[in-house]
Coordinates of C-alpha atoms in Angstrom, one line a residue:
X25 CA 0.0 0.0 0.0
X26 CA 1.4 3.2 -0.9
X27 CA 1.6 6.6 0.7
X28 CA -0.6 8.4 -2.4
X29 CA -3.8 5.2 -1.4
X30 CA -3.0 5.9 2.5
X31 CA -4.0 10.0 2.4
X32 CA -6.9 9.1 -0.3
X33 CA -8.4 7.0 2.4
X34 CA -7.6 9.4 4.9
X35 CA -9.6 12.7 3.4
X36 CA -12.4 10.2 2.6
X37 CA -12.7 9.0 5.6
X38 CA -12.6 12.5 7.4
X39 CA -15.4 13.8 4.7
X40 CA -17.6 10.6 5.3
X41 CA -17.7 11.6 9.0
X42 CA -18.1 15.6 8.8
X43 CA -20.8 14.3 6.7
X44 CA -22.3 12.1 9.4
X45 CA -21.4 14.7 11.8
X46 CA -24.1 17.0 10.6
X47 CA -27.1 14.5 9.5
X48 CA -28.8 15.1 12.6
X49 CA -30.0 18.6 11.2
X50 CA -31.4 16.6 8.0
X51 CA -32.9 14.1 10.1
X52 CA -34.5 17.3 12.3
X53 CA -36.1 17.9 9.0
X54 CA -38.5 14.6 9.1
X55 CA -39.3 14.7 12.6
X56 CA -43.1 14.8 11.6
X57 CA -42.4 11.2 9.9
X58 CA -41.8 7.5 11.6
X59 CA -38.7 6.9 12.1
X60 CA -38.8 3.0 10.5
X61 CA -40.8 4.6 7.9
X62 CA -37.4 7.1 7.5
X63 CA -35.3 3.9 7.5
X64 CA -37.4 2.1 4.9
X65 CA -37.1 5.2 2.5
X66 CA -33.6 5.5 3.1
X67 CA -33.0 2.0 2.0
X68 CA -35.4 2.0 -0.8
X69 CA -33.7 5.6 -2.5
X70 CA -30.2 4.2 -1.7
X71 CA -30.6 0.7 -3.2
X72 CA -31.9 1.7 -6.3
X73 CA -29.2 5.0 -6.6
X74 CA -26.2 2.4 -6.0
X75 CA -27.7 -0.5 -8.3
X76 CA -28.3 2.4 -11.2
X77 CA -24.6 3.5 -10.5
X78 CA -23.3 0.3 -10.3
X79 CA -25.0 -1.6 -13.6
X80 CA -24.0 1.4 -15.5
X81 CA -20.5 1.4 -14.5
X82 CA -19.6 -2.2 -14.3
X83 CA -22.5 -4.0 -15.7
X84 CA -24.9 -5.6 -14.1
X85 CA -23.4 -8.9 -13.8
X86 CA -22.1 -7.1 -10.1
X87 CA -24.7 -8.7 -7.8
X88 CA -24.0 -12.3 -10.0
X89 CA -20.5 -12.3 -9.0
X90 CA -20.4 -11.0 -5.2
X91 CA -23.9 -13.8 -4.5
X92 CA -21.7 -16.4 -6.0
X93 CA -18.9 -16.7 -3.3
X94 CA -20.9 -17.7 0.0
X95 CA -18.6 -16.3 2.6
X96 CA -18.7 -12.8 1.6
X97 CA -22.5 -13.3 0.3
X98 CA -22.8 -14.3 3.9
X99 CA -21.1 -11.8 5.3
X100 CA -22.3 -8.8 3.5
X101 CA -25.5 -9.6 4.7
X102 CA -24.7 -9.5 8.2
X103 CA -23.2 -6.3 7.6
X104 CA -26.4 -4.9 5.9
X105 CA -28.2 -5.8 9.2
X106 CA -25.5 -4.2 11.1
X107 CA -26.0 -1.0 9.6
X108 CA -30.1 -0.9 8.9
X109 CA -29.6 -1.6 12.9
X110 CA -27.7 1.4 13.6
X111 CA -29.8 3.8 11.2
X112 CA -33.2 2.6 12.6
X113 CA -31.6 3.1 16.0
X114 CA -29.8 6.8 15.9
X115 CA -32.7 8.4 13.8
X116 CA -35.0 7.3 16.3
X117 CA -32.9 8.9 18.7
X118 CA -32.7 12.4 17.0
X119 CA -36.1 12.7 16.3
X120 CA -37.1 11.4 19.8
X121 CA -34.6 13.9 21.5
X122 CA -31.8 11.9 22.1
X123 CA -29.1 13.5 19.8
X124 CA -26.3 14.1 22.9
X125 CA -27.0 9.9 23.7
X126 CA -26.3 9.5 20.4
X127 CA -23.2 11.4 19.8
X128 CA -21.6 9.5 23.1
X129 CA -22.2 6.4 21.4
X130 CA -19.8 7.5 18.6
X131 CA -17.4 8.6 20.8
X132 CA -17.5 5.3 23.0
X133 CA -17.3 3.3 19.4
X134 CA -14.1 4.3 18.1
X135 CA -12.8 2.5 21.6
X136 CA -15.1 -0.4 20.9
X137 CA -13.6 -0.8 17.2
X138 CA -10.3 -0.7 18.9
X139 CA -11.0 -4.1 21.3
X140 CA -12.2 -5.5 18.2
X141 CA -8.9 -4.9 16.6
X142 CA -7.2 -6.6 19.5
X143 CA -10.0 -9.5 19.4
X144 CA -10.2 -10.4 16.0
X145 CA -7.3 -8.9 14.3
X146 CA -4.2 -9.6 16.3
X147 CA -3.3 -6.1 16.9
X148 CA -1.8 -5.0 20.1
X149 CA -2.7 -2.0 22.5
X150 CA 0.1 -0.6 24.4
X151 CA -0.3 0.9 28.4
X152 CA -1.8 3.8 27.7
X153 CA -4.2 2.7 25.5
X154 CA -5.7 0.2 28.1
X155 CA -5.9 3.2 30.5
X156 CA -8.0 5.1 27.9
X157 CA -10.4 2.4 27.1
X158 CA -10.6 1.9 31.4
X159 CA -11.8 5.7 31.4
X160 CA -14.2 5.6 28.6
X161 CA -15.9 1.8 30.4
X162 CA -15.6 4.2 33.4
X163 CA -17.6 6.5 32.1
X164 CA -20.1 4.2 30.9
X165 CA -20.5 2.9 34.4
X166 CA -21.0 6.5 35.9
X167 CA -23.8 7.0 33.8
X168 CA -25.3 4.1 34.5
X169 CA -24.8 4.0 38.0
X170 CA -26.3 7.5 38.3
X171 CA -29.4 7.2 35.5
X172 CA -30.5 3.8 37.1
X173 CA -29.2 2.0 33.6
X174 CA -26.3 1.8 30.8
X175 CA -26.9 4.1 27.9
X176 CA -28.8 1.6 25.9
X177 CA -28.4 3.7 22.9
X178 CA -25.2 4.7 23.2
X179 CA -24.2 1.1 23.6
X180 CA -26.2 0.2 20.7
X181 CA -25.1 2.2 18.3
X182 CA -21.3 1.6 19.0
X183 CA -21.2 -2.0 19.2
X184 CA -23.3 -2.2 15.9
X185 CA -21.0 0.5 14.1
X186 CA -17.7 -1.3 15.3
X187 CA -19.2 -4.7 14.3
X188 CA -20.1 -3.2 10.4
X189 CA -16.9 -1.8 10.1
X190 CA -14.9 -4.8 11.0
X191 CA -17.1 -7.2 9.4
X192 CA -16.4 -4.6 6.1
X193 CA -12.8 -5.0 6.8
X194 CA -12.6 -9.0 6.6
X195 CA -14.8 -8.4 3.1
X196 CA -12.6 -8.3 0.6
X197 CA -15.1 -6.9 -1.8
X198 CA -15.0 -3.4 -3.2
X199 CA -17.0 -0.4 -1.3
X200 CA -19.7 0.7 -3.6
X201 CA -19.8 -3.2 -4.7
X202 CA -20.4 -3.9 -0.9
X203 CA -23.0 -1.4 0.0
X204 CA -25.1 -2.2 -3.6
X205 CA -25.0 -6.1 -2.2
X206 CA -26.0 -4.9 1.5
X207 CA -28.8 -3.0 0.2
X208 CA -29.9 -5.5 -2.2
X209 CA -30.6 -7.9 1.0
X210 CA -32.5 -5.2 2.6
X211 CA -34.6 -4.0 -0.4
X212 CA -37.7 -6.2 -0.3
X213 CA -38.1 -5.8 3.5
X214 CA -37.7 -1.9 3.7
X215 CA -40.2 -1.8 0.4
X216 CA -42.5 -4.5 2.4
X217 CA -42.3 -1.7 4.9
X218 CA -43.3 1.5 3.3
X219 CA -45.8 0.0 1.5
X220 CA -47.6 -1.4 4.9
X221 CA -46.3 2.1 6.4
X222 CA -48.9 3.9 3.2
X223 CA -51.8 0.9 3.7
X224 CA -51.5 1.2 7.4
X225 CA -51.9 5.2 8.1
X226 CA -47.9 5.5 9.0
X227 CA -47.2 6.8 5.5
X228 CA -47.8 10.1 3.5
X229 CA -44.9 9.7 0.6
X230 CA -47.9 9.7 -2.2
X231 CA -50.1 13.1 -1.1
X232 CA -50.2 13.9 2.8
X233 CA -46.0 14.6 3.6
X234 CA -45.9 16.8 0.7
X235 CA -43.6 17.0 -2.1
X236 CA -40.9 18.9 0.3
X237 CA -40.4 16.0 2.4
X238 CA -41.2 13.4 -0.4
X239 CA -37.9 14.7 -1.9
X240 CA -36.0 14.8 1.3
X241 CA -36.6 11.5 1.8
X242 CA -35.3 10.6 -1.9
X243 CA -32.0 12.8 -1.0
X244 CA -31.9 10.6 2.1
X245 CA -30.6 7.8 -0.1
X246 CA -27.8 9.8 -1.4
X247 CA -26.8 11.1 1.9
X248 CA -26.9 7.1 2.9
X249 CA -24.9 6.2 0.2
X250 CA -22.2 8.6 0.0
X251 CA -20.7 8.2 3.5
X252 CA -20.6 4.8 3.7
X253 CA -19.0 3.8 0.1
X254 CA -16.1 6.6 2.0
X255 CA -16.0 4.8 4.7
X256 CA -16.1 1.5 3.1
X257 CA -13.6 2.7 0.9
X258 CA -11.6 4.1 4.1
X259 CA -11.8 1.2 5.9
X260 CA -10.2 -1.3 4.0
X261 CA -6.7 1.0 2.9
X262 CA -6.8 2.4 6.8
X263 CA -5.8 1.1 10.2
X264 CA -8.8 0.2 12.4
X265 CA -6.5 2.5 14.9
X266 CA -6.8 5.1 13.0
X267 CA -10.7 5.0 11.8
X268 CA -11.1 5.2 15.2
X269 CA -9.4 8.5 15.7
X270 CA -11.1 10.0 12.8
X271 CA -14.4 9.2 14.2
X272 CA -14.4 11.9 16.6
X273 CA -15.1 14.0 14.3
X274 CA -18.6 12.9 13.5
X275 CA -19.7 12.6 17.1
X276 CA -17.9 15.9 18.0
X277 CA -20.4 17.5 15.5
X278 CA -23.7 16.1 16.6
X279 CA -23.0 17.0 20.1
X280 CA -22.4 20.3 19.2
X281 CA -25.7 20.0 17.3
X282 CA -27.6 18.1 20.0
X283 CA -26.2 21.3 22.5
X284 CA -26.2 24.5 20.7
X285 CA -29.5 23.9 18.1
X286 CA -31.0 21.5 19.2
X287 CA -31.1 22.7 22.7
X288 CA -30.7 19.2 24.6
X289 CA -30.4 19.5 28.2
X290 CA -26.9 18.9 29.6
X291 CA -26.6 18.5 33.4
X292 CA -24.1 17.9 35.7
X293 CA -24.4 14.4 35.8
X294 CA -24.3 13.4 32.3
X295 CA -21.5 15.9 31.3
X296 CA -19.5 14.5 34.4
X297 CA -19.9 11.1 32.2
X298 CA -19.4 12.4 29.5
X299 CA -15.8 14.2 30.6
X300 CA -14.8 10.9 31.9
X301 CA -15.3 9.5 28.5
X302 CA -13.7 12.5 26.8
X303 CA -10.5 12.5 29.2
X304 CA -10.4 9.1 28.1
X305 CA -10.3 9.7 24.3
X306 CA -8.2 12.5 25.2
X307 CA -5.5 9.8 26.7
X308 CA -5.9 7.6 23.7
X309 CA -5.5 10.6 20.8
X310 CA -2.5 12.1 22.6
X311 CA -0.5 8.6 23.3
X312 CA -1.1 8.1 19.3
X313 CA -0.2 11.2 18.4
X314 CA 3.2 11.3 20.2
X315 CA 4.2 7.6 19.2
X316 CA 3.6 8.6 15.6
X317 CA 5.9 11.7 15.9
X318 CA 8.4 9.6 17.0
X319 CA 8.7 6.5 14.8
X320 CA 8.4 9.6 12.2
X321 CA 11.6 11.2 14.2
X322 CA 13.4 7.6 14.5
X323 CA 12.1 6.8 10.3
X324 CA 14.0 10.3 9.5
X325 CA 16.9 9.9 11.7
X326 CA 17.3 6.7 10.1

């Protein structure tokens, strides 16, 4: 892998998470409609924007090829659960005024993609490293300690993110390729779903939502499908070490959001938790930072 593919996957990555970052506003925007019926839509735009895309770019023998190798078949389909999972869960959370629960989970998740690292992909954590991921689990427990229960969505949405992105990892399939097949699997359920949402009095795409959120909803797909090919695309030429790091950016953003527009309340208790967690990330950011400078130092000298 060379230097010019390493800073490619680098900007993406940072661009698919400002992006990210800042969907809560957009979200905001369709509070007045059901949040599965906001997943379904998002699904529905997306899979047929990337299968378009794809079938004019590389034919459409691009489905064929990918369901023809059960392993990654297999696992490109636990991956599309992972991530309909985590979008059912965080725009649920933003439209029912949970924006600063949501943000925490991803800041706990680059930490949770970490262990995985060290789980499943042999890589090694030094001191420090265990001493930030102590203060982000300490965290957690103050929170839950003091609310009466762990931050369920928190918890959710950073397990379920970690697990997607190291399940895309171990694909060896390519990112817009990957996302087409994930959506594909979740197609006929999310269309199974806005149809019952129309027949059922949870639905307004044809007349009641109006054309205004008709074609928010349709943009929805392209703001799903963006992202996540950068990320997929990330994730696969960069260190699970550092897609961590860059995540903070996203989360950074929507708390901001949740805070300063959104107006969340932010007492003592949970921003306690919260600078627990922070101080933690804090830890784990600067101990990367410095170790980089110096195998750069010792590369030079060298």
């Amino acid at each position: 892998m060379n230097l010019a593919v390493d800073r490619r996957g680098l900007w993406i990555a940072i661009a698919s998470f400002a992006l990210w970052g800042v969907m809560p506003l957009y979200w905001h925007l369709l509070k007045s409609v059901p949040s599965l019926q906001i997943v379904a839509h998002r699904i529905v735009w997306s899979t047929l924007l990337v299968a378009a895309w794809l079938s004019w770019k590389v034919g459409r023998h691009w489905l064929r090829e990918v369901l023809a190798q059960p392993r990654k078949a297999a696992m490109l389909a636990l991956s599309g659960v992972l991530i309909a999972f985590n979008w059912g869960l965080y725009i649920w959370a933003v439209n029912a005024g949970h924006v600063l629960e949501g943000s925490l989970g991803y800041f706990i998740g680059p930490l949770v993609s970490v262990m995985l690292g060290v789980l499943f992909l042999g890589e090694r954590l030094r001191a420090v490293q265990w001493v930030a991921i102590a203060l982000a689990f300490a965290g957690v427990l103050w929170l839950t300690l003091r609310y009466g229960q762990p931050p369920l969505i928190a918890l959710g949405l950073a397990v379920s993110f970690a697990i997607y992105g190291l399940v895309r990892k171990l694909v060896a399939v390519e990112a817009v390729t990957g996302l087409g097949v994930e959506n594909v699997y979740l197609f006929l359920p999310a269309l199974g779903l806005m149809l019952w949402g129309e027949s059922h009095g949870q639905g307004g795409f044809f007349g009641e939502w109006g054309l205004g959120t008709d074609l928010l909803l349709v943009i929805a797909g392209a703001l799903t499908a963006l992202p996540l090919i950068g990320f997929a695309y990330a994730v696969r030429r960069v260190s699970l070490t550092a897609i961590g790091l860059l995540q903070y950016l996203a989360p950074s953003l929507q708390f901001l959001i949740g805070v300063w527009v959104l107006r969340e309340p932010f007492d003592e208790t949970r921003a306690i938790g919260f600078a627990i967690i922070w101080l933690g990330l804090i830890v784990f950011v600067g101990e990367g930072m410095l170790r980089s400078r110096r195998l750069a130092a010792a590369a030079q000298a060298a």
